[in-house]
Amino acid sequence: MHSSAAALVDDLAAVILQLGTLGAPRQELSRTAAATLARIQRNGPARLTELAIAEGVTQPSMSTLVARLVDQGLLRRGGDPQDARVVVLDLTPAGAELLAQRRADRADRLTRALADLSPADASRIDDALPALARLADALRRSSTSPEVNR
Amino acid sequence: MHSSAAALVDDLAAVILQLGTLGAPRQELSRTAAATLARIQRNGPARLTELAIAEGVTQPSMSTLVARLVDQGLLRRGGDPQDARVVVLDLTPAGAELLAQRRADRADRLTRALADLSPADASRIDDALPALARLADALRRSSTSPEVNR
DNA sequence: TATTGTTATACTCTATAACTATA
DNA sequence: TATAGTTATAGAGTATAACAATA
């Protein structure tokens, strides 16, 4: 072990923040918009209030955001036959396509960055990946902040 | 090696995005505002145009941002005796204090998250840290996007 | 003229408050 | 009444265009 616990924390924080460049690829979609689309793709159709809570925004904000995304053809509105008040949002093919493009773009940038590393570095990152995933999980649980940009 | 190259990229991208929760701790300062303050603390007093270019925003945007930060008592304006056009921005003690608080907050959250991990996981992350720093560097170089939130 | 910075104006995104419609 | 969602209005943050001051 080459670092004290305090140095590990500081260095790790710095690295995590610098890695954040990967998360801000385009301006074509706000952070919340991207997270909302990704959530629907991951979990299936969802109600407006549900999305507002999940993304940590108010109901009116989600209402206008969803209206924008529907206008842009990325989301589709549906109703609940059981309850005429509710609005159910689902991804359109165009929405799914946009998410796929964003993921491909990120994968490209990451692939290029990894190509600059030595095999030993790549291997150490590979080895640490499950641990990093568990760290991310622990971080997410202890945090009240908004969702990640998928 | 337990993953193919493609799986490494996808898994790594997902982990990096999830770790992003660490970077969005508070709403009291915009991303650009935080990055600007951190840059001045790191590199010393800077001119307005210099900051605008460094943070990837326009000069008028930096002008209004800086006016806000001066109003909030986080930055102090000075002039250049050699050139009456230039404005030089420096951190106030309150600005330095705010940055310190943000860093301490992040360190706390990260420390708590690390405490949830096994010693073996923490050790693997420690081992991968230099490699991750080089990865972040490579990512940042290949990217035109704005700066990281310090 | 070129450079440094500000002001005017507009757009996006989000919030709070007030409202409509259904349960 | 309570719940699901929308509309009205305001504020933060950013951009482009036009401007003022200094070199």
Short mmCIF file of C-alpha atoms (C1' of nucleotides) in Angstrom, two decimals:
data_model
loop_
_atom_site.label_atom_id
_atom_site.label_comp_id
_atom_site.label_asym_id
_atom_site.label_seq_id
_atom_site.Cartn_x
_atom_site.Cartn_y
_atom_site.Cartn_z
CA MET A 1 0.00 0.00 0.00
CA HIS A 2 1.68 3.24 -1.08
CA SER A 3 -0.75 5.78 0.29
CA SER A 4 -2.16 6.57 3.69
CA ALA A 5 -5.94 6.40 4.02
CA ALA A 6 -6.26 10.19 3.86
CA ALA A 7 -4.12 10.43 0.74
CA LEU A 8 -6.14 7.66 -0.89
CA VAL A 9 -9.32 9.61 -0.30
CA ASP A 10 -7.93 12.87 -1.66
CA ASP A 11 -6.31 11.29 -4.69
CA LEU A 12 -9.37 9.20 -5.42
CA ALA A 13 -11.65 12.22 -5.19
CA ALA A 14 -9.44 14.10 -7.62
CA VAL A 15 -9.40 11.20 -10.07
CA ILE A 16 -13.16 10.71 -9.88
CA LEU A 17 -13.77 14.38 -10.59
CA GLN A 18 -11.38 14.33 -13.52
CA LEU A 19 -13.03 11.24 -14.95
CA GLY A 20 -16.25 13.26 -14.96
CA THR A 21 -15.29 14.61 -18.38
CA LEU A 22 -16.76 11.43 -19.77
CA GLY A 23 -20.21 12.34 -18.49
CA ALA A 24 -20.62 15.67 -20.30
CA PRO A 25 -20.39 14.71 -23.93
CA ARG A 26 -23.02 16.84 -25.63
CA GLN A 27 -25.25 19.75 -24.97
CA GLU A 28 -28.12 18.43 -27.02
CA LEU A 29 -29.77 16.98 -23.92
CA SER A 30 -29.76 18.30 -20.37
CA ARG A 31 -28.43 16.09 -17.61
CA THR A 32 -31.92 15.48 -16.26
CA ALA A 33 -33.32 14.82 -19.72
CA ALA A 34 -30.67 12.20 -20.43
CA ALA A 35 -31.17 10.58 -17.03
CA THR A 36 -34.94 10.50 -17.52
CA LEU A 37 -34.72 8.83 -20.92
CA ALA A 38 -32.17 6.34 -19.61
CA ARG A 39 -34.35 5.51 -16.63
CA ILE A 40 -37.37 4.79 -18.80
CA GLN A 41 -35.27 2.62 -21.07
CA ARG A 42 -33.90 0.74 -18.07
CA ASN A 43 -37.10 0.35 -16.04
CA GLY A 44 -39.83 0.66 -18.64
CA PRO A 45 -42.72 3.16 -18.93
CA ALA A 46 -43.19 5.41 -15.93
CA ARG A 47 -45.55 8.01 -14.57
CA LEU A 48 -44.67 11.65 -14.44
CA THR A 49 -44.60 12.00 -10.65
CA GLU A 50 -42.52 8.87 -10.39
CA LEU A 51 -39.95 10.35 -12.77
CA ALA A 52 -39.91 13.68 -10.93
CA ILE A 53 -39.13 11.97 -7.63
CA ALA A 54 -36.56 9.64 -9.16
CA GLU A 55 -34.65 12.48 -10.80
CA GLY A 56 -34.94 14.83 -7.87
CA VAL A 57 -36.87 17.58 -9.65
CA THR A 58 -40.30 19.05 -8.94
CA GLN A 59 -43.43 17.79 -10.63
CA PRO A 60 -43.88 20.98 -12.72
CA SER A 61 -40.27 20.78 -13.86
CA MET A 62 -40.71 17.20 -14.96
CA SER A 63 -43.96 18.23 -16.63
CA THR A 64 -42.22 20.80 -18.83
CA LEU A 65 -39.21 18.58 -19.41
CA VAL A 66 -41.45 15.75 -20.56
CA ALA A 67 -43.38 18.13 -22.80
CA ARG A 68 -40.09 19.12 -24.41
CA LEU A 69 -39.01 15.53 -24.89
CA VAL A 70 -42.38 14.65 -26.41
CA ASP A 71 -42.05 17.62 -28.77
CA GLN A 72 -38.62 16.36 -29.76
CA GLY A 73 -40.07 12.94 -30.50
CA LEU A 74 -38.00 11.18 -27.84
CA LEU A 75 -40.88 10.29 -25.51
CA ARG A 76 -44.48 9.22 -26.09
CA ARG A 77 -47.36 9.99 -23.73
CA GLY A 78 -49.92 7.42 -22.76
CA GLY A 79 -52.68 7.18 -20.17
CA ASP A 80 -53.69 4.72 -17.53
CA PRO A 81 -57.09 3.10 -18.30
CA GLN A 82 -57.60 2.64 -14.55
CA ASP A 83 -57.03 6.28 -13.64
CA ALA A 84 -57.66 9.08 -16.11
CA ARG A 85 -55.41 11.48 -14.19
CA VAL A 86 -52.16 9.71 -14.76
CA VAL A 87 -49.75 10.18 -17.64
CA VAL A 88 -47.45 7.35 -18.61
CA LEU A 89 -44.26 8.10 -20.50
CA ASP A 90 -42.50 5.68 -22.78
CA LEU A 91 -39.45 5.91 -25.00
CA THR A 92 -39.92 6.26 -28.77
CA PRO A 93 -37.54 4.49 -31.16
CA ALA A 94 -35.90 7.88 -31.75
CA GLY A 95 -35.33 8.23 -28.01
CA ALA A 96 -33.75 4.80 -27.81
CA GLU A 97 -31.60 5.62 -30.82
CA LEU A 98 -30.36 8.84 -29.24
CA LEU A 99 -29.38 7.02 -26.05
CA ALA A 100 -27.57 4.40 -28.12
CA GLN A 101 -25.64 7.12 -29.94
CA ARG A 102 -24.62 8.76 -26.70
CA ARG A 103 -23.41 5.46 -25.29
CA ALA A 104 -21.49 4.69 -28.46
CA ASP A 105 -19.89 8.12 -28.34
CA ARG A 106 -18.78 7.60 -24.76
CA ALA A 107 -17.50 4.13 -25.52
CA ASP A 108 -15.47 5.55 -28.39
CA ARG A 109 -13.86 8.20 -26.26
CA LEU A 110 -13.13 5.72 -23.51
CA THR A 111 -11.68 3.23 -25.96
CA ARG A 112 -9.34 5.86 -27.35
CA ALA A 113 -8.27 6.90 -23.86
CA LEU A 114 -7.64 3.28 -22.85
CA ALA A 115 -5.54 2.78 -25.97
CA ASP A 116 -3.14 5.41 -24.63
CA LEU A 117 -2.52 3.35 -21.49
CA SER A 118 -0.01 0.58 -20.98
CA PRO A 119 -1.39 -2.98 -20.84
CA ALA A 120 -0.36 -3.07 -17.18
CA ASP A 121 -2.46 0.03 -16.44
CA ALA A 122 -5.45 -1.35 -18.33
CA SER A 123 -5.11 -4.59 -16.42
CA ARG A 124 -5.02 -2.83 -13.04
CA ILE A 125 -8.15 -0.91 -13.97
CA ASP A 126 -9.82 -4.11 -15.06
CA ASP A 127 -8.91 -5.72 -11.74
CA ALA A 128 -10.33 -2.81 -9.77
CA LEU A 129 -13.56 -2.60 -11.72
CA PRO A 130 -15.80 -4.69 -9.41
CA ALA A 131 -14.44 -2.80 -6.40
CA LEU A 132 -15.12 0.52 -8.12
CA ALA A 133 -18.65 -0.57 -8.92
CA ARG A 134 -19.24 -1.36 -5.25
CA LEU A 135 -17.72 2.00 -4.32
CA ALA A 136 -20.08 3.78 -6.70
CA ASP A 137 -22.96 1.91 -5.15
CA ALA A 138 -21.96 2.91 -1.64
CA LEU A 139 -21.55 6.51 -2.76
CA ARG A 140 -24.93 6.58 -4.43
CA ARG A 141 -26.67 5.22 -1.36
CA SER A 142 -25.16 7.83 0.95
CA SER A 143 -26.09 10.66 -1.39
CA THR A 144 -29.25 12.69 -1.75
CA SER A 145 -28.06 14.35 -4.95
CA PRO A 146 -29.65 14.01 -8.40
CA GLU A 147 -29.16 11.11 -10.74
CA VAL A 148 -26.31 10.29 -12.99
CA ASN A 149 -26.22 11.20 -16.66
CA ARG A 150 -26.74 7.97 -18.57
CA MET B 1 -8.48 -10.89 -17.27
CA HIS B 2 -12.18 -11.63 -16.83
CA SER B 3 -13.66 -9.28 -19.38
CA SER B 4 -13.28 -8.76 -23.10
CA ALA B 5 -12.08 -5.35 -24.21
CA ALA B 6 -15.62 -4.29 -25.21
CA ALA B 7 -17.07 -5.38 -21.87
CA LEU B 8 -14.32 -3.50 -20.03
CA VAL B 9 -15.25 -0.31 -21.86
CA ASP B 10 -18.96 -0.66 -21.20
CA ASP B 11 -18.53 -1.59 -17.55
CA LEU B 12 -15.99 1.12 -16.99
CA ALA B 13 -18.22 3.75 -18.59
CA ALA B 14 -21.10 2.71 -16.34
CA VAL B 15 -18.91 2.85 -13.23
CA ILE B 16 -17.47 6.24 -14.13
CA LEU B 17 -20.94 7.67 -14.65
CA GLN B 18 -22.14 6.27 -11.35
CA LEU B 19 -19.16 7.67 -9.53
CA GLY B 20 -20.25 11.05 -10.85
CA THR B 21 -22.56 11.39 -7.84
CA LEU B 22 -19.50 12.58 -5.95
CA GLY B 23 -19.19 15.61 -8.18
CA ALA B 24 -22.63 17.13 -7.63
CA PRO B 25 -22.74 17.76 -3.90
CA ARG B 26 -24.44 21.12 -3.64
CA GLN B 27 -26.40 23.56 -5.68
CA GLU B 28 -24.95 26.62 -4.03
CA LEU B 29 -22.40 27.01 -6.82
CA SER B 30 -22.72 26.25 -10.52
CA ARG B 31 -20.27 23.85 -12.08
CA THR B 32 -18.46 26.63 -13.89
CA ALA B 33 -18.41 28.81 -10.78
CA ALA B 34 -16.82 26.03 -8.72
CA ALA B 35 -14.29 25.25 -11.45
CA THR B 36 -13.38 28.94 -11.77
CA LEU B 37 -12.78 29.37 -8.06
CA ALA B 38 -10.75 26.16 -7.92
CA ARG B 39 -8.64 27.23 -10.88
CA ILE B 40 -7.78 30.55 -9.27
CA GLN B 41 -6.88 28.80 -6.04
CA ARG B 42 -4.69 26.34 -7.93
CA ASN B 43 -2.99 28.71 -10.35
CA GLY B 44 -3.25 32.07 -8.61
CA PRO B 45 -4.91 35.32 -9.75
CA ALA B 46 -6.10 35.34 -13.33
CA ARG B 47 -7.55 37.65 -15.92
CA LEU B 48 -11.12 37.45 -17.03
CA THR B 49 -10.45 36.40 -20.63
CA GLU B 50 -8.03 33.78 -19.43
CA LEU B 51 -10.70 32.30 -17.16
CA ALA B 52 -13.30 32.36 -19.92
CA ILE B 53 -11.06 30.40 -22.27
CA ALA B 54 -9.94 27.98 -19.55
CA GLU B 55 -13.51 27.16 -18.55
CA GLY B 56 -14.86 27.02 -22.06
CA VAL B 57 -17.40 29.82 -21.73
CA THR B 58 -17.68 33.12 -23.58
CA GLN B 59 -16.16 36.31 -22.27
CA PRO B 60 -19.56 37.91 -21.48
CA SER B 61 -20.62 34.78 -19.59
CA MET B 62 -17.47 34.88 -17.51
CA SER B 63 -18.03 38.59 -17.00
CA THR B 64 -21.46 38.02 -15.44
CA LEU B 65 -20.31 34.94 -13.53
CA VAL B 66 -17.41 36.87 -12.03
CA ALA B 67 -19.73 39.77 -11.14
CA ARG B 68 -21.92 37.28 -9.28
CA LEU B 69 -18.97 35.75 -7.45
CA VAL B 70 -17.69 39.18 -6.46
CA ASP B 71 -21.17 40.06 -5.18
CA GLN B 72 -21.13 36.88 -3.12
CA GLY B 73 -17.77 37.85 -1.65
CA LEU B 74 -15.96 34.84 -3.11
CA LEU B 75 -13.78 36.73 -5.58
CA ARG B 76 -12.03 40.09 -5.47
CA ARG B 77 -11.37 42.29 -8.52
CA GLY B 78 -8.05 43.97 -9.11
CA GLY B 79 -6.45 45.82 -11.99
CA ASP B 80 -3.20 45.56 -13.83
CA PRO B 81 -1.03 48.67 -13.30
CA GLN B 82 0.56 47.99 -16.70
CA ASP B 83 -2.71 47.85 -18.62
CA ALA B 84 -5.81 49.65 -17.42
CA ARG B 85 -8.12 47.44 -19.49
CA VAL B 86 -7.46 44.22 -17.68
CA VAL B 87 -9.31 42.87 -14.68
CA VAL B 88 -7.52 40.46 -12.39
CA LEU B 89 -9.54 38.11 -10.21
CA ASP B 90 -8.33 36.65 -6.96
CA LEU B 91 -9.92 34.45 -4.33
CA THR B 92 -11.12 36.00 -1.07
CA PRO B 93 -10.71 34.11 2.22
CA ALA B 94 -14.44 33.34 2.02
CA GLY B 95 -13.92 31.82 -1.43
CA ALA B 96 -11.05 29.67 -0.19
CA GLU B 97 -13.14 28.63 2.79
CA LEU B 98 -16.03 27.58 0.57
CA LEU B 99 -13.75 25.44 -1.59
CA ALA B 100 -12.29 23.86 1.53
CA GLN B 101 -15.76 23.03 2.79
CA ARG B 102 -16.73 21.44 -0.50
CA ARG B 103 -13.58 19.33 -0.53
CA ALA B 104 -14.11 18.26 3.06
CA ASP B 105 -17.69 17.30 2.26
CA ARG B 106 -16.59 15.18 -0.67
CA ALA B 107 -13.82 13.58 1.36
CA ASP B 108 -16.35 12.71 4.06
CA ARG B 109 -18.72 11.07 1.66
CA LEU B 110 -15.92 9.18 -0.02
CA THR B 111 -14.49 8.05 3.30
CA ARG B 112 -17.86 6.70 4.37
CA ALA B 113 -18.29 4.89 1.06
CA LEU B 114 -14.81 3.37 1.31
CA ALA B 115 -15.56 2.18 4.81
CA ASP B 116 -18.32 0.00 3.35
CA LEU B 117 -15.81 -1.83 1.15
CA SER B 118 -13.70 -4.84 2.02
CA PRO B 119 -9.97 -4.22 2.61
CA ALA B 120 -9.29 -6.21 -0.55
CA ASP B 121 -11.54 -3.90 -2.59
CA ALA B 122 -9.93 -0.80 -1.12
CA SER B 123 -6.53 -2.22 -1.91
CA ARG B 124 -7.43 -2.94 -5.53
CA ILE B 125 -8.70 0.62 -5.92
CA ASP B 126 -5.52 1.93 -4.37
CA ASP B 127 -3.46 -0.16 -6.80
CA ALA B 128 -5.41 1.13 -9.78
CA LEU B 129 -5.26 4.79 -8.76
CA PRO B 130 -2.23 5.86 -10.81
CA ALA B 131 -3.63 4.05 -13.84
CA LEU B 132 -6.99 5.77 -13.35
CA ALA B 133 -5.26 9.14 -13.09
CA ARG B 134 -3.56 8.49 -16.42
CA LEU B 135 -6.89 7.41 -17.89
CA ALA B 136 -8.52 10.62 -16.71
CA ASP B 137 -5.69 12.56 -18.28
CA ALA B 138 -6.09 10.79 -21.60
CA LEU B 139 -9.85 11.36 -21.48
CA ARG B 140 -9.44 15.03 -20.76
CA ARG B 141 -6.99 15.51 -23.60
CA SER B 142 -9.32 13.90 -26.15
CA SER B 143 -12.26 15.99 -25.00
CA THR B 144 -13.40 19.49 -25.88
CA SER B 145 -15.91 19.63 -23.07
CA PRO B 146 -15.88 22.06 -20.12
CA GLU B 147 -13.83 21.69 -16.99
CA VAL B 148 -14.34 19.50 -14.02
CA ASN B 149 -16.09 20.61 -10.87
CA ARG B 150 -13.41 21.08 -8.22
"C1'" DT C 1 -7.15 49.07 -35.40
"C1'" DA C 2 -6.90 45.45 -32.03
"C1'" DT C 3 -7.77 44.03 -27.43
"C1'" DT C 4 -10.22 43.92 -22.84
"C1'" DG C 5 -14.15 43.90 -20.81
"C1'" DT C 6 -19.40 45.38 -20.17
"C1'" DT C 7 -24.24 45.97 -21.43
"C1'" DA C 8 -28.53 44.55 -23.98
"C1'" DT C 9 -31.27 40.96 -25.18
"C1'" DA C 10 -32.84 36.28 -25.71
"C1'" DC C 11 -33.11 31.30 -24.74
"C1'" DT C 12 -33.01 27.10 -21.76
"C1'" DC C 13 -33.87 25.00 -17.55
"C1'" DT C 14 -35.68 24.94 -13.10
"C1'" DA C 15 -38.48 26.61 -9.08
"C1'" DT C 16 -42.85 28.17 -6.43
"C1'" DA C 17 -47.62 29.29 -6.57
"C1'" DA C 18 -52.01 28.89 -8.44
"C1'" DC C 19 -54.95 26.20 -11.14
"C1'" DT C 20 -57.81 22.09 -13.53
"C1'" DA C 21 -59.47 17.58 -13.61
"C1'" DT C 22 -60.20 13.14 -11.68
"C1'" DA C 23 -60.54 10.01 -7.53
"C1'" DT D 1 -60.68 16.38 0.26
"C1'" DA D 2 -56.63 14.30 -1.83
"C1'" DT D 3 -54.02 13.23 -5.90
"C1'" DA D 4 -52.11 13.82 -10.87
"C1'" DG D 5 -50.76 16.93 -13.69
"C1'" DT D 6 -50.56 21.80 -16.11
"C1'" DT D 7 -50.06 26.79 -16.50
"C1'" DA D 8 -48.18 31.35 -14.88
"C1'" DT D 9 -44.43 33.66 -13.46
"C1'" DA D 10 -39.73 34.38 -11.86
"C1'" DG D 11 -34.71 33.55 -11.39
"C1'" DA D 12 -30.13 31.47 -12.69
"C1'" DG D 13 -27.02 30.71 -16.15
"C1'" DT D 14 -25.49 30.96 -20.73
"C1'" DA D 15 -25.16 32.83 -25.65
"C1'" DT D 16 -24.74 36.48 -29.49
"C1'" DA D 17 -24.55 41.23 -30.79
"C1'" DA D 18 -23.46 45.81 -29.91
"C1'" DC D 19 -20.88 48.88 -27.15
"C1'" DA D 20 -17.01 51.60 -24.32
"C1'" DA D 21 -12.41 52.16 -23.00
"C1'" DT D 22 -7.57 51.46 -23.46
"C1'" DA D 23 -3.40 49.96 -26.14
#
